[in-house]
Every structure is written in structure tokens, then in C-alpha cells.
Amino acid sequence: MLDAIDASTPIGLRDRALIGLMVYTFARIGAATAMRVEDVYVQNRRLWVHEKGGKAVDLPCHHNLETYLHAYYGLVR
């Protein structure tokens, strides 16, 4: 499903990063859309996500999610 998203456009990169975030962290849409760039950080050479839905949780990123987030953040920054 994630590979079917057109990653050649900024919208496609955003959508792939958002859907990947929800798939790999089990975050709800409200928590995923409320996240900020500061909620993604590096710890011990690994990308982590700080999700603040009902409860604050720090989760290590799956390697595919890292790829999606790097591609999108590279475009945003």
C-alpha cells in the first residue's frame, strides 16, 4: 500500500510519511497530525518518535518509517 503512493511529489511524500507513521507506530490520525518536527529525534543513531496522543510514548522508528520521514523532512527543511 505504501509503495503505491506517488513519492515524486511533495504531497505524495507527505502522505507516505503520515500513513507510514500511523502504520508503524499504531498512532491515531489525531495524534499523528498533531505531531511536530521536534517530536522526531535521534537517539543512539536511531530515529525515535514522541507520540502524544492519550499518553506520551517514545517509540523507535521502523527502518522503512525512517526512510519515509527522511525523504519528507529533507523536502520540508
Short mmCIF file of C-alpha atoms in Angstrom, two decimals:
data_model
loop_
_atom_site.label_atom_id
_atom_site.label_comp_id
_atom_site.label_asym_id
_atom_site.label_seq_id
_atom_site.Cartn_x
_atom_site.Cartn_y
_atom_site.Cartn_z
CA MET A 1 0.00 0.00 0.00
CA LEU A 2 2.75 2.48 0.92
CA ASP A 3 4.70 1.68 -2.23
CA ALA A 4 1.66 2.63 -4.33
CA ILE A 5 1.86 6.26 -3.15
CA ASP A 6 3.48 8.55 -5.73
CA ALA A 7 6.63 9.74 -3.96
CA SER A 8 7.69 12.02 -6.79
CA THR A 9 5.53 14.88 -5.48
CA PRO A 10 5.64 16.75 -2.16
CA ILE A 11 2.06 15.66 -1.42
CA GLY A 12 2.97 12.02 -2.05
CA LEU A 13 5.99 12.26 0.27
CA ARG A 14 3.81 13.82 2.97
CA ASP A 15 1.08 11.22 2.60
CA ARG A 16 3.57 8.34 2.66
CA ALA A 17 5.24 9.72 5.81
CA LEU A 18 1.89 10.27 7.55
CA ILE A 19 0.42 6.88 6.66
CA GLY A 20 3.74 5.18 7.47
CA LEU A 21 3.75 6.89 10.87
CA MET A 22 0.29 5.55 11.62
CA VAL A 23 1.10 2.05 10.35
CA TYR A 24 4.46 1.59 12.09
CA THR A 25 3.61 3.30 15.42
CA PHE A 26 -0.12 2.47 15.64
CA ALA A 27 -0.76 6.18 16.20
CA ARG A 28 -4.27 7.51 15.70
CA ILE A 29 -4.82 10.11 13.00
CA GLY A 30 -5.35 12.86 15.58
CA ALA A 31 -2.06 12.10 17.31
CA ALA A 32 -0.20 11.75 14.01
CA THR A 33 -1.42 15.07 12.61
CA ALA A 34 -0.69 16.86 15.90
CA MET A 35 2.98 15.82 15.80
CA ARG A 36 5.67 18.39 15.11
CA VAL A 37 9.16 18.11 13.66
CA GLU A 38 10.56 18.30 17.22
CA ASP A 39 8.70 15.05 18.05
CA VAL A 40 11.10 13.11 15.81
CA TYR A 41 14.61 12.84 17.20
CA VAL A 42 17.78 10.76 17.02
CA GLN A 43 18.90 8.69 19.99
CA ASN A 44 21.79 6.22 19.76
CA ARG A 45 21.94 6.58 15.94
CA ARG A 46 18.27 5.61 15.65
CA LEU A 47 15.26 7.76 14.82
CA TRP A 48 12.58 7.92 17.53
CA VAL A 49 9.08 9.37 17.59
CA HIS A 50 7.49 11.06 20.59
CA GLU A 51 3.76 10.45 20.25
CA LYS A 52 1.47 12.50 22.49
CA GLY A 53 -1.99 11.03 21.91
CA GLY A 54 -3.75 9.89 25.08
CA LYS A 55 -0.40 9.08 26.69
CA ALA A 56 3.09 10.33 25.88
CA VAL A 57 5.07 7.47 24.33
CA ASP A 58 8.56 7.33 22.81
CA LEU A 59 8.86 4.73 20.06
CA PRO A 60 11.82 3.67 17.92
CA CYS A 61 11.12 4.04 14.20
CA HIS A 62 10.96 1.08 11.86
CA HIS A 63 13.64 1.36 9.16
CA ASN A 64 11.00 1.95 6.46
CA LEU A 65 9.46 4.75 8.51
CA GLU A 66 12.91 6.31 8.92
CA THR A 67 13.26 6.34 5.12
CA TYR A 68 9.83 7.94 4.66
CA LEU A 69 10.44 10.60 7.31
CA HIS A 70 13.93 11.46 6.00
CA ALA A 71 12.55 11.85 2.46
CA TYR A 72 9.75 14.14 3.65
CA TYR A 73 11.84 16.16 6.12
CA GLY A 74 14.53 16.66 3.51
CA LEU A 75 11.89 18.32 1.39
CA VAL A 76 10.38 20.37 4.23
CA ARG A 77 13.60 21.76 5.71
#
